[in-house]
PDB file of C-alpha atoms in Angstrom:
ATOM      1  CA  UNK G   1      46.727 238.581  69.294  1.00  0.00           C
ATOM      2  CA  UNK G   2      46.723 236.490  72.461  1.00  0.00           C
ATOM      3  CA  UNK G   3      46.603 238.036  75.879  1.00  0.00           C
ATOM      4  CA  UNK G   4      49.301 237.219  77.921  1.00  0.00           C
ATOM      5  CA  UNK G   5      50.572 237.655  81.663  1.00  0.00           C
ATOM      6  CA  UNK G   6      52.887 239.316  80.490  1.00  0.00           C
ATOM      7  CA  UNK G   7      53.315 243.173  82.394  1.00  0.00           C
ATOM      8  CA  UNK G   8      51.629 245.766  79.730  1.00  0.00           C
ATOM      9  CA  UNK G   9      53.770 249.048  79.009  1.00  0.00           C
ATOM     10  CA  UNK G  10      52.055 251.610  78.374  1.00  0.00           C
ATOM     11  CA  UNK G  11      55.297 253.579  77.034  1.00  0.00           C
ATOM     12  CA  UNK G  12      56.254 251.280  75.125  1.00  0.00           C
ATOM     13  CA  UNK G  13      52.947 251.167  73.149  1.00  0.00           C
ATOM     14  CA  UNK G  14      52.642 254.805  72.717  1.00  0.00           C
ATOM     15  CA  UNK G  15      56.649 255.007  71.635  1.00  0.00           C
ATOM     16  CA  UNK G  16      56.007 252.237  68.953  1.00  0.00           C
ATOM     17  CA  UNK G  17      52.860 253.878  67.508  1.00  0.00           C
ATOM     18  CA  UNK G  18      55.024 257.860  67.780  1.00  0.00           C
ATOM     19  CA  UNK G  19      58.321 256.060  65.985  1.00  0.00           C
ATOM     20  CA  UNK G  20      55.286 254.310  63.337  1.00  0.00           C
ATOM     21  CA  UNK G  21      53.987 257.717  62.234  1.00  0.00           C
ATOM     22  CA  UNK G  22      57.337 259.610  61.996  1.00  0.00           C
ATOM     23  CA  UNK G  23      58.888 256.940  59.782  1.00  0.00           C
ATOM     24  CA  UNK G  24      55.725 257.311  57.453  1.00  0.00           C
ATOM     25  CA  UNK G  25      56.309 261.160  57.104  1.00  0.00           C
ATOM     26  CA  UNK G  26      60.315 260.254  56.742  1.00  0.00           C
ATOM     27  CA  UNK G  27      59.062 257.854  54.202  1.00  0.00           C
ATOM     28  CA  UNK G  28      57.200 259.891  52.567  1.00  0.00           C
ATOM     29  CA  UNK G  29      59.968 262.717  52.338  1.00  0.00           C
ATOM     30  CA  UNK G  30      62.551 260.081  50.728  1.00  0.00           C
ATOM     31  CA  UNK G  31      59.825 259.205  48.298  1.00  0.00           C
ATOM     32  CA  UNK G  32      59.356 262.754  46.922  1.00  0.00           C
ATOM     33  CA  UNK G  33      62.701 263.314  46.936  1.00  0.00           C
ATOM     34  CA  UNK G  34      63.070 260.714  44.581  1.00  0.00           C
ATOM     35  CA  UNK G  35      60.116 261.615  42.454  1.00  0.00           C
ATOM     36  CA  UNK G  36      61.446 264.763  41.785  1.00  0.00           C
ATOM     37  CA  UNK G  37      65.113 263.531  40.956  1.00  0.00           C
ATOM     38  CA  UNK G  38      64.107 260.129  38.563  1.00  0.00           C
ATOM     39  CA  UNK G  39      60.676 260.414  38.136  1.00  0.00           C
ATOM     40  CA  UNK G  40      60.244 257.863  35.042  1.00  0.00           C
ATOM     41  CA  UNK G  41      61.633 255.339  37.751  1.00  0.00           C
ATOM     42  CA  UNK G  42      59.375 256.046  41.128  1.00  0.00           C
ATOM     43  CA  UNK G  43      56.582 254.031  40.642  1.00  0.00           C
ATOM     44  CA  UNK G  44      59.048 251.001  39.746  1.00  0.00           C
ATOM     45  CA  UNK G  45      61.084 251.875  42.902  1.00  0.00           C
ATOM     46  CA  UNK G  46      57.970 251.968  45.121  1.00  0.00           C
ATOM     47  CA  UNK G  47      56.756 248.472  43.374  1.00  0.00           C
ATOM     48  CA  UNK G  48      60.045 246.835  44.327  1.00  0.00           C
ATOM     49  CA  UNK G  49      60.228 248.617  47.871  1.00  0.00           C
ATOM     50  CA  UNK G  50      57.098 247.665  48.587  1.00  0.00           C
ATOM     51  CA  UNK G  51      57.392 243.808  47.420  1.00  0.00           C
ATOM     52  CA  UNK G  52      60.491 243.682  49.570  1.00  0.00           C
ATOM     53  CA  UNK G  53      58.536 245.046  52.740  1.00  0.00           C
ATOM     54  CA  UNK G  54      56.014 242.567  52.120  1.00  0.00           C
ATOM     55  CA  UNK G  55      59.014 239.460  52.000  1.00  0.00           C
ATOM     56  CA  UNK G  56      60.745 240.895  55.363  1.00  0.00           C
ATOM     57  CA  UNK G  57      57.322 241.109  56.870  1.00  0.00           C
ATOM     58  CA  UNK G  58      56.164 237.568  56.351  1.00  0.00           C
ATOM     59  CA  UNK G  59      59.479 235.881  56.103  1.00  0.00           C
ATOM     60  CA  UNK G  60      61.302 237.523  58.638  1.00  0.00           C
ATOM     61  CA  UNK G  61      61.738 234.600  60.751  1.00  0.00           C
ATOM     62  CA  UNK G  62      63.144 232.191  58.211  1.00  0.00           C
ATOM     63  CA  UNK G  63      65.299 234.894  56.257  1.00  0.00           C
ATOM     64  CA  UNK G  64      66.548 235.365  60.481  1.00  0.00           C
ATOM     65  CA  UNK G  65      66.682 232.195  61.010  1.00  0.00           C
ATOM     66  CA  UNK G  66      69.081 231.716  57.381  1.00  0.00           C
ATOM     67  CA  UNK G  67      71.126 234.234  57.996  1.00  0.00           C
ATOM     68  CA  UNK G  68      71.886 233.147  61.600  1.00  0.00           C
ATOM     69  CA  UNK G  69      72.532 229.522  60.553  1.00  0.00           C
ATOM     70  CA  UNK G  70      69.458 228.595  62.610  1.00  0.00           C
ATOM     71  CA  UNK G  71      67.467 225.835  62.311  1.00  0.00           C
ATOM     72  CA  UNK G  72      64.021 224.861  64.415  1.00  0.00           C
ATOM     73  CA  UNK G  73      64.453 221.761  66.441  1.00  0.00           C
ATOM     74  CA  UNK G  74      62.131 219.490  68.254  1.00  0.00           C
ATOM     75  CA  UNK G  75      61.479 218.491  71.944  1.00  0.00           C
ATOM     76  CA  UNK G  76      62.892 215.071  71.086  1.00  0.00           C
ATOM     77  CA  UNK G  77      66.307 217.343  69.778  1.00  0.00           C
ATOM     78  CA  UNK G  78      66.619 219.801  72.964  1.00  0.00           C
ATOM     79  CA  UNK G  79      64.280 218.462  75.684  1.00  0.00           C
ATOM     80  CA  UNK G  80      65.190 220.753  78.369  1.00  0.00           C
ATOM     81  CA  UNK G  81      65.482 224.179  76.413  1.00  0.00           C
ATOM     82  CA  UNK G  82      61.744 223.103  74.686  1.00  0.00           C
ATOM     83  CA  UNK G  83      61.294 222.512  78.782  1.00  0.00           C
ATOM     84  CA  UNK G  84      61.938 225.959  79.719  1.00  0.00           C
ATOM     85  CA  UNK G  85      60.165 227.521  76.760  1.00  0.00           C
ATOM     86  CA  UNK G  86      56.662 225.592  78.105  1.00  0.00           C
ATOM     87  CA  UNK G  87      57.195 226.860  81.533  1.00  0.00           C
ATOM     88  CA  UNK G  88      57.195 230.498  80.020  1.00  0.00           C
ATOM     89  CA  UNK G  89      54.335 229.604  78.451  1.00  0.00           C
ATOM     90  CA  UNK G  90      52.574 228.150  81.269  1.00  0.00           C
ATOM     91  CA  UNK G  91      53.494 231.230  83.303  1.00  0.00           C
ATOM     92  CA  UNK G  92      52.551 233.645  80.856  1.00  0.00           C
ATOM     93  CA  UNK G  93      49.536 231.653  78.939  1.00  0.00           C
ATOM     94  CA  UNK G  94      51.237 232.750  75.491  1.00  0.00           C
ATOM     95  CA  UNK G  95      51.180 230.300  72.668  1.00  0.00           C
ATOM     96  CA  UNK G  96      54.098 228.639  72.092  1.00  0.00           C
ATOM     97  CA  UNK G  97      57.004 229.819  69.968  1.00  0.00           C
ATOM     98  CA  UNK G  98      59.192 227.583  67.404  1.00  0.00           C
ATOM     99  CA  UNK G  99      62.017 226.757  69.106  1.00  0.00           C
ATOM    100  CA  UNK G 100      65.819 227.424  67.549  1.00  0.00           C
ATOM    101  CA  UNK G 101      69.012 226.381  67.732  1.00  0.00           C
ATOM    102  CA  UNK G 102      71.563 228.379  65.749  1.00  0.00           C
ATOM    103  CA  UNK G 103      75.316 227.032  65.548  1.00  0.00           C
ATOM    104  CA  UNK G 104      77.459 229.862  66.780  1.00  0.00           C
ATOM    105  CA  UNK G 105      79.887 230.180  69.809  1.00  0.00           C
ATOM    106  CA  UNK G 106      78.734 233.442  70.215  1.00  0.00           C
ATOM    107  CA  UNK G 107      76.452 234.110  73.556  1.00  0.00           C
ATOM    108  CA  UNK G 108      72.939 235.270  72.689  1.00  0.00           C
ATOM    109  CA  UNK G 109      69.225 234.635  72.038  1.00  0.00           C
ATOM    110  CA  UNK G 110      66.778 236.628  69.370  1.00  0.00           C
ATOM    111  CA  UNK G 111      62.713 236.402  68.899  1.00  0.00           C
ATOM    112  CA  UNK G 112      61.550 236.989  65.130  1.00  0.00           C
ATOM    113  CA  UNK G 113      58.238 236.596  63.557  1.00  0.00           C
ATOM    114  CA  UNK G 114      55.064 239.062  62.861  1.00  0.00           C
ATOM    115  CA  UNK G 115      52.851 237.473  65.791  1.00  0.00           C
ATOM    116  CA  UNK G 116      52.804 235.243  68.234  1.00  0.00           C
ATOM    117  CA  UNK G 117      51.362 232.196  65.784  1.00  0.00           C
ATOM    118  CA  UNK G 118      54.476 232.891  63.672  1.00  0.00           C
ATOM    119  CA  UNK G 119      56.978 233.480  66.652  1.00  0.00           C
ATOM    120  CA  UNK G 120      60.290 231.816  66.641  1.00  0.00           C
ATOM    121  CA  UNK G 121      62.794 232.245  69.664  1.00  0.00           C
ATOM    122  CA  UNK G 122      66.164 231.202  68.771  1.00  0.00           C
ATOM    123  CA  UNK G 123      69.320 230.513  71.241  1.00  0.00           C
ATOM    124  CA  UNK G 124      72.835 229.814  70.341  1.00  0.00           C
ATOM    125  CA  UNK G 125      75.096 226.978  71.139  1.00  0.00           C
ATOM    126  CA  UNK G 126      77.455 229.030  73.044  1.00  0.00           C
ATOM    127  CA  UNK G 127      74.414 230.955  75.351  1.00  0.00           C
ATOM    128  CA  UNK G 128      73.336 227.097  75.748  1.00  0.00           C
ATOM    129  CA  UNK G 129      77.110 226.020  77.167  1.00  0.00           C
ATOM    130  CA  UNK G 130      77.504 228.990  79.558  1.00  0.00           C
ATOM    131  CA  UNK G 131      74.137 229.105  81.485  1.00  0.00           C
ATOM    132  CA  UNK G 132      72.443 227.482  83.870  1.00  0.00           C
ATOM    133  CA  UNK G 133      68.526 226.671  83.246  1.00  0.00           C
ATOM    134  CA  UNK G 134      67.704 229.211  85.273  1.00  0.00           C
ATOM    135  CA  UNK G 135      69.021 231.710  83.266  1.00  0.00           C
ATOM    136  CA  UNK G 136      68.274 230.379  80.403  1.00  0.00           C
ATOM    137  CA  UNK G 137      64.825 230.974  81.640  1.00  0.00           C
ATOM    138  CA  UNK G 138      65.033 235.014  82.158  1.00  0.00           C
ATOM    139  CA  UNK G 139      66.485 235.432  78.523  1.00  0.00           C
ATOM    140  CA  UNK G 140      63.681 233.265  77.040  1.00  0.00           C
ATOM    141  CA  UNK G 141      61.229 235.028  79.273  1.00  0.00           C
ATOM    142  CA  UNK G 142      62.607 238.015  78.105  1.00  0.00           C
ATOM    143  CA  UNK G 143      62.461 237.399  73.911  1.00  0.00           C
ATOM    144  CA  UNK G 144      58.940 236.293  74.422  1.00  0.00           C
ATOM    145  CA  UNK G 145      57.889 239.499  76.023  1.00  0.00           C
ATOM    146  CA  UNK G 146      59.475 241.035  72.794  1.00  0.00           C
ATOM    147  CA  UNK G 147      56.798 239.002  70.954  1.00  0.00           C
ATOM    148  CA  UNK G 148      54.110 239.172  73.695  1.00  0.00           C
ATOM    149  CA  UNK G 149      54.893 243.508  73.222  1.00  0.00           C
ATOM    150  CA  UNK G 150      54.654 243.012  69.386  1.00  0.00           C
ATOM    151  CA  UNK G 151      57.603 245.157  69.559  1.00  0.00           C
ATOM    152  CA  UNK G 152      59.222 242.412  67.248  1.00  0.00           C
ATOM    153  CA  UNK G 153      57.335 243.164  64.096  1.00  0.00           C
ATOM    154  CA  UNK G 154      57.373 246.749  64.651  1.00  0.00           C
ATOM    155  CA  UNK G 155      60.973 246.816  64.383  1.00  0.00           C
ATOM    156  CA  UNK G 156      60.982 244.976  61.640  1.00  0.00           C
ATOM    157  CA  UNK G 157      58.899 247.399  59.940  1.00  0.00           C
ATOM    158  CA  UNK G 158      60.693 250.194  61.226  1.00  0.00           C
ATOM    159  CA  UNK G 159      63.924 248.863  60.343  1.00  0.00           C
ATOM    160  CA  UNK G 160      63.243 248.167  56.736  1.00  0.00           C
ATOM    161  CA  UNK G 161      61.497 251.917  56.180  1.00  0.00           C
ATOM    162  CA  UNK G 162      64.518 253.184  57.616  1.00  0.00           C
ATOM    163  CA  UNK G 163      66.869 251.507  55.373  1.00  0.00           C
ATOM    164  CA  UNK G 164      64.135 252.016  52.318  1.00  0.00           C
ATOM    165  CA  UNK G 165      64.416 255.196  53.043  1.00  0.00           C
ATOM    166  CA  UNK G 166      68.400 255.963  52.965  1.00  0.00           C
ATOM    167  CA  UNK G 167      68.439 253.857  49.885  1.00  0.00           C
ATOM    168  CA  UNK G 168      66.128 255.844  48.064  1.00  0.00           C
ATOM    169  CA  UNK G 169      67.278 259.049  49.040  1.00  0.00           C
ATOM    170  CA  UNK G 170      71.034 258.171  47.937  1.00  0.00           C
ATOM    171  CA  UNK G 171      69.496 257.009  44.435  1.00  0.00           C
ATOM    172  CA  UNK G 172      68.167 260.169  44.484  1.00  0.00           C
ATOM    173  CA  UNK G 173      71.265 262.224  45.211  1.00  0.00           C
ATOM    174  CA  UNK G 174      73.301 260.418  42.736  1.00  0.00           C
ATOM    175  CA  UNK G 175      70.590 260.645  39.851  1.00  0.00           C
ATOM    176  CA  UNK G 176      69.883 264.300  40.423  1.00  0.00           C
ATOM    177  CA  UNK G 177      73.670 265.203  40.882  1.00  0.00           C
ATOM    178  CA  UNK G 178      75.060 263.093  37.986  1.00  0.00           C
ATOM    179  CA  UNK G 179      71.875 263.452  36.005  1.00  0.00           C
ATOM    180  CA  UNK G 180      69.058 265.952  36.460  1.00  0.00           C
ATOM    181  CA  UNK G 181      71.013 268.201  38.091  1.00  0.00           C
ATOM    182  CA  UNK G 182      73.706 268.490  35.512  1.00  0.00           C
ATOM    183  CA  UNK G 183      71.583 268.988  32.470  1.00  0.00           C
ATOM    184  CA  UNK G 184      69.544 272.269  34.841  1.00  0.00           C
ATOM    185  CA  UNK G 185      72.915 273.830  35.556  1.00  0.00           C
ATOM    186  CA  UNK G 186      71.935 276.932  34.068  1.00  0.00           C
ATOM    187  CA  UNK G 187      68.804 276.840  36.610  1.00  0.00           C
ATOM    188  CA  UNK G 188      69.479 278.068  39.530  1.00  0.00           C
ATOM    189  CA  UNK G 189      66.606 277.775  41.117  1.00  0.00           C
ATOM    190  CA  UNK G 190      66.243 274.562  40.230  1.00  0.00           C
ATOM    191  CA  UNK G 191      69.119 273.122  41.154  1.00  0.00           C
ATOM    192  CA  UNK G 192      68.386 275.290  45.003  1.00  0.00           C
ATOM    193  CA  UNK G 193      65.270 273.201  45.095  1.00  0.00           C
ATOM    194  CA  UNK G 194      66.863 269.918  44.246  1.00  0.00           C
ATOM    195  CA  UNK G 195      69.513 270.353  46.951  1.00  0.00           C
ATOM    196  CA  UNK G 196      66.866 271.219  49.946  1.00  0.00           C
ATOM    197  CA  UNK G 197      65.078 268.130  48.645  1.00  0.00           C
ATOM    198  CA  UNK G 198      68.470 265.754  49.210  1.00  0.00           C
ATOM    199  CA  UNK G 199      69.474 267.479  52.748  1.00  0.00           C
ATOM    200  CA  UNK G 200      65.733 267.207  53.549  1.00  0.00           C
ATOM    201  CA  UNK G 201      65.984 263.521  52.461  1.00  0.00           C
ATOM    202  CA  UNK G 202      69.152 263.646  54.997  1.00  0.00           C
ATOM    203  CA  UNK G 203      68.131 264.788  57.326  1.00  0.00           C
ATOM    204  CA  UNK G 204      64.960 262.415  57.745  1.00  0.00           C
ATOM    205  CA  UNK G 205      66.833 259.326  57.262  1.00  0.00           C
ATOM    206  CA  UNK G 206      68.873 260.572  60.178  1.00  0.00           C
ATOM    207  CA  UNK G 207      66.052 261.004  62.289  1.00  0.00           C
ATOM    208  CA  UNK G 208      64.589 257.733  61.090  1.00  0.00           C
ATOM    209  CA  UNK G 209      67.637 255.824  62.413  1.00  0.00           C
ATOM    210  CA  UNK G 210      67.549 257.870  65.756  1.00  0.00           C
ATOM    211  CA  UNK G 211      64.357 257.046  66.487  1.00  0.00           C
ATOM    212  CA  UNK G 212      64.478 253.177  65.896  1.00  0.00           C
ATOM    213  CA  UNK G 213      67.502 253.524  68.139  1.00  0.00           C
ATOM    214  CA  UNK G 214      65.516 254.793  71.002  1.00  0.00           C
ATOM    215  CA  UNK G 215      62.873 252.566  70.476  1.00  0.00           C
ATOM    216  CA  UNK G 216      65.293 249.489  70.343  1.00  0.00           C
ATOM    217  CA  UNK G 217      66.536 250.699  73.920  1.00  0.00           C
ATOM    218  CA  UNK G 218      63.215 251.058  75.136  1.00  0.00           C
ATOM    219  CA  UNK G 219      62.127 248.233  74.536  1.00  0.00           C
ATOM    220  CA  UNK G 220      65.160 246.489  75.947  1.00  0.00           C
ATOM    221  CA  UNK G 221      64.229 247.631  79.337  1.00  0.00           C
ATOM    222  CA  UNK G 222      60.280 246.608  78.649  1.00  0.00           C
ATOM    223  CA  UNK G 223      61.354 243.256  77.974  1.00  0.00           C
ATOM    224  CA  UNK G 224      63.446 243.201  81.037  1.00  0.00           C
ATOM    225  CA  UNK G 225      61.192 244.727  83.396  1.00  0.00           C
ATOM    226  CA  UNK G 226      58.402 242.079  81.871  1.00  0.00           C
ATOM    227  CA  UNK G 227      60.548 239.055  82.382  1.00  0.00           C
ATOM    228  CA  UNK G 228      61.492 239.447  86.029  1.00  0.00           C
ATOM    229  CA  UNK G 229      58.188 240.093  87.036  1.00  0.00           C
ATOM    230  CA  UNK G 230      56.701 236.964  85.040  1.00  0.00           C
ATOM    231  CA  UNK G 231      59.107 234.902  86.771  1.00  0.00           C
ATOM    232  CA  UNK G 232      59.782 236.574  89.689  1.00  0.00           C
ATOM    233  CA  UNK G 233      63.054 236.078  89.336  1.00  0.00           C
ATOM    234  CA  UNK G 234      64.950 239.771  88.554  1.00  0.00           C
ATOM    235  CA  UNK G 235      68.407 238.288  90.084  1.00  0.00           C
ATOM    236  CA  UNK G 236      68.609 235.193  87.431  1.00  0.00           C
ATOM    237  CA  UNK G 237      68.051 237.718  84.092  1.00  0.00           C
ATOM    238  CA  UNK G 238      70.879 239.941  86.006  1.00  0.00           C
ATOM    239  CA  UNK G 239      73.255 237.105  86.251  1.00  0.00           C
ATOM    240  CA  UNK G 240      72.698 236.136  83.015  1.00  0.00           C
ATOM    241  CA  UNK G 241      73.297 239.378  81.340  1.00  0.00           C
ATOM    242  CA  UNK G 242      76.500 240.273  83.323  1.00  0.00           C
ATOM    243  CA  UNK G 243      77.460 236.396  82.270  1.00  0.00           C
ATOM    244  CA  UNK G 244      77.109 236.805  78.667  1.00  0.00           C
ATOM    245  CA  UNK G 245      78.607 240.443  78.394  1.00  0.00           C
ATOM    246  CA  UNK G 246      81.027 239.179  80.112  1.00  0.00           C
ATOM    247  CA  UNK G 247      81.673 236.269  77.842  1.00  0.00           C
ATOM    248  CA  UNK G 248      81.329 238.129  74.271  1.00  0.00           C
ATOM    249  CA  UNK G 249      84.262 240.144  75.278  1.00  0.00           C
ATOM    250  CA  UNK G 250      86.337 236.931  74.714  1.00  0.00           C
ATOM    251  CA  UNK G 251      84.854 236.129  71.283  1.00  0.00           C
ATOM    252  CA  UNK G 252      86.913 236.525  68.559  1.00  0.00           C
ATOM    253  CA  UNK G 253      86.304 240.033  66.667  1.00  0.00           C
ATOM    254  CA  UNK G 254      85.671 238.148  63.766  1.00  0.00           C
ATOM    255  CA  UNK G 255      82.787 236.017  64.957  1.00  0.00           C
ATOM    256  CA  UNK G 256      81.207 239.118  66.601  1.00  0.00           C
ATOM    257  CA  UNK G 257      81.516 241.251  63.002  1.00  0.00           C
ATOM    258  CA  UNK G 258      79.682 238.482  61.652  1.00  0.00           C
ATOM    259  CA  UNK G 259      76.640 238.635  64.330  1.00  0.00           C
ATOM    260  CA  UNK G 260      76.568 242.715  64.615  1.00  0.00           C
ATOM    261  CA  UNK G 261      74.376 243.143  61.839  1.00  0.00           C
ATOM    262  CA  UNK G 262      71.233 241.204  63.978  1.00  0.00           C
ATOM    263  CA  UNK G 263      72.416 243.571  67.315  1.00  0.00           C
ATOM    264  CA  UNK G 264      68.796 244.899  67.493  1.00  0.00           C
ATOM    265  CA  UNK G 265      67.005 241.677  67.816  1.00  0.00           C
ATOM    266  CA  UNK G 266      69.659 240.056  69.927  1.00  0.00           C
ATOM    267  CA  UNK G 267      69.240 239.388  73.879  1.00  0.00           C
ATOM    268  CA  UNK G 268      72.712 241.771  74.195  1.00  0.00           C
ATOM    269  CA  UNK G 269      74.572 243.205  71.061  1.00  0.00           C
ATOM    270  CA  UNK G 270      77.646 241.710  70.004  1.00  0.00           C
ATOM    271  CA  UNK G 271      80.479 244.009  70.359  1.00  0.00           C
ATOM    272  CA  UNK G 272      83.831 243.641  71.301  1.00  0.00           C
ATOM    273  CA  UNK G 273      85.389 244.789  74.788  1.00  0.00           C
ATOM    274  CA  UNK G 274      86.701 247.998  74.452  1.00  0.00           C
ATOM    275  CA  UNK G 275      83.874 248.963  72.230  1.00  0.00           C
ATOM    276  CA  UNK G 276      82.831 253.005  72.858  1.00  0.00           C
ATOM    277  CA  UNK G 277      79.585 254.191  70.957  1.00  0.00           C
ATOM    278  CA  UNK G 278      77.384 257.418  71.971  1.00  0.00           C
ATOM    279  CA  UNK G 279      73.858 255.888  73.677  1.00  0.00           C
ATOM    280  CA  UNK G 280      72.580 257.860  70.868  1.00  0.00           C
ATOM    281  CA  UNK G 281      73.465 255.295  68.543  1.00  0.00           C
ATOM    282  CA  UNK G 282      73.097 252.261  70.511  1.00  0.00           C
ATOM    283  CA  UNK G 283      70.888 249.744  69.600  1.00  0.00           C
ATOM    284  CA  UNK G 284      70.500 248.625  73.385  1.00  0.00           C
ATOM    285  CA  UNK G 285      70.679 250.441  77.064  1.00  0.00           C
ATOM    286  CA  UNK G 286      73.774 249.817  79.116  1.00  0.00           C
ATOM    287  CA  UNK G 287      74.528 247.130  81.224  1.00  0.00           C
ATOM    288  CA  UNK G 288      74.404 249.222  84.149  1.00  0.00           C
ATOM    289  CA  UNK G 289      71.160 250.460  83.414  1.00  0.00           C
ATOM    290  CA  UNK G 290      69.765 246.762  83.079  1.00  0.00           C
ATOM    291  CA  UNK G 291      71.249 245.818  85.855  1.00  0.00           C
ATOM    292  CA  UNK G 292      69.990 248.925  88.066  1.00  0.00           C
ATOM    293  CA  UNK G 293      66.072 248.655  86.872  1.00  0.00           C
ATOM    294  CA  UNK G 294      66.590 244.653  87.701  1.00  0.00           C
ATOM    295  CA  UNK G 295      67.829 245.990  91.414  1.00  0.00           C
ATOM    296  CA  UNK G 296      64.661 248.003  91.880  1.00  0.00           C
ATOM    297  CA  UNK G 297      62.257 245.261  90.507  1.00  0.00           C
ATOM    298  CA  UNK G 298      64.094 242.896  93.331  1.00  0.00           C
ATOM    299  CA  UNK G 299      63.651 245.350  95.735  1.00  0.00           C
ATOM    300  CA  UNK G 300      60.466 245.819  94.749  1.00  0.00           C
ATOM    301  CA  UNK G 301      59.273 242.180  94.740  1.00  0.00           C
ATOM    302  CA  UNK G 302      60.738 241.787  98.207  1.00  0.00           C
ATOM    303  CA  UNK G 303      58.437 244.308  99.687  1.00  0.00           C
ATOM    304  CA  UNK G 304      55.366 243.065  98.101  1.00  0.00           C
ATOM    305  CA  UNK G 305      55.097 246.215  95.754  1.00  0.00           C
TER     306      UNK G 305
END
């Protein structure tokens, strides 16, 4: 991996490698519990889990890209957003992404890909129409710190042994319950055992989704806090993010429904004004939050700190 100017975070390296090793051990919980409710099947389960790990891993950015109606375009296609992408990279000596254009009205911008060789940073047609270029240039700034971080393919790992992991378990549950756990009825123990397994299995996958919650803020606020120091410009990535919450609030429910399911990788998730979710569960840190570590950078900047 390339060494950037990007800013380094420390905390954001140390809560990547933390939420790594805690989704192994949930991992590994789901997979015994389903061991001990089908084991004739396990080994085929793990074989297919682990071939699909393998395709979201190395075709993450075109299965992104697919599902996004995105397509890669050339500098000849969109000369000045390929313009603002090499003065990131000039600023921050990274190598330079595939560039993206995905056909949607809805405001945003995502980075996928395992590295910075495989990188693509995509933009919709509606983020394109409603800023100026030098906004434009704090949310690119700010997906290519989420590849300069790696955080992108950590997610991507994270997210898929997350959802592995409630899959399996609710295999489990409805194996053991409808199957195993019918024919040991007359085993009490048994059936005690099978049922600490399943709210084990729970309670893991819950923790599992917690944690690449908190991760997804935090590294939010990294990319943020990386951006406005690369370009030294905290105020533009502030305008811009007030601009497009602003604007997805006026998108038809329908069109966001259709984006929500990418709310992790995107620049700001889609939801609908009105929206109320605990932080616990949010896949991003409030606006006001954003806005208020943007402040201090500004301040910061102005001083000479």
């Amino acid at each position: 991996m390339a060494r950037t100017r990007y800013a380094s975070d420390r905390g954001l390296t140390s809560r990547m490698l933390v939420t790594m090793f805690l989704l192994g051990l949930v991992y590994v919980v789901a997979v015994g519990a389903f061991f001990v409710f089908v084991p004739q099947w396990a080994f085929i389960a793990l074989a297919v889990a682990a071939v699909f790990l393998l395709a979201q891993y190395f075709f993450s950015d075109k299965m992104t890209l697919f599902a996004m109606h995105g397509r890669v375009v050339t500098p000849e296609e969109a000369p000045e957003l390929h313009g603002v992408v090499d003065r990131i990279c000039a600023m921050s000596d990274a190598p330079k992404p595939k560039v993206a254009i995905a056909d949607t009205d809805v405001p945003n911008a995502f980075a996928t890909g395992r590295n910075q060789k495989r990188a693509v940073v995509c933009v919709t047609t509606g983020l394109l129409r409603r800023l100026d270029p030098v906004e434009l240039e704090g949310v690119l700034a700010h997906e290519m710190a989420h590849v300069a971080h790696k955080d992108v393919a950590v997610m991507t790992i994270a997210s898929f042994l997350g959802i592995c992991a409630g899959l399996i378990t609710r295999v489990g549950l409805q194996v053991g319950l409808f199957g195993g756990f019918s024919r040991r009825s007359n085993d009490q123990n048994t059936g005690l055992i099978l049922l600490a397994v399943v709210a084990a299995s729970a309670l893991a996958y819950a923790v599992s989704f917690m944690l690449t919650r908190a991760l997804s803020r935090y590294r939010e606020l990294s990319a943020d806090r990386a951006a406005a120091l690369l370009t030294g410009r905290p105020s533009a990535l502030a305008s811009a993010l007030t601009k497009v919450n602003g604007e997805i609030a006026r998108i038809p429910t329908s069109d966001l429904r259709s984006a929500q399911a990418f709310n992790a990788f995107f620049f700001t998730p889609a939801l609908g004004k009105g929206f109320s979710v605990s932080s616990l569960f949010s896949t991003h840190p409030t606006l006001d939050k954003r806005l208020a570590q943007l402040s201090k950078i500004s301040e910061q900047l102005s001083r000479g700190v």
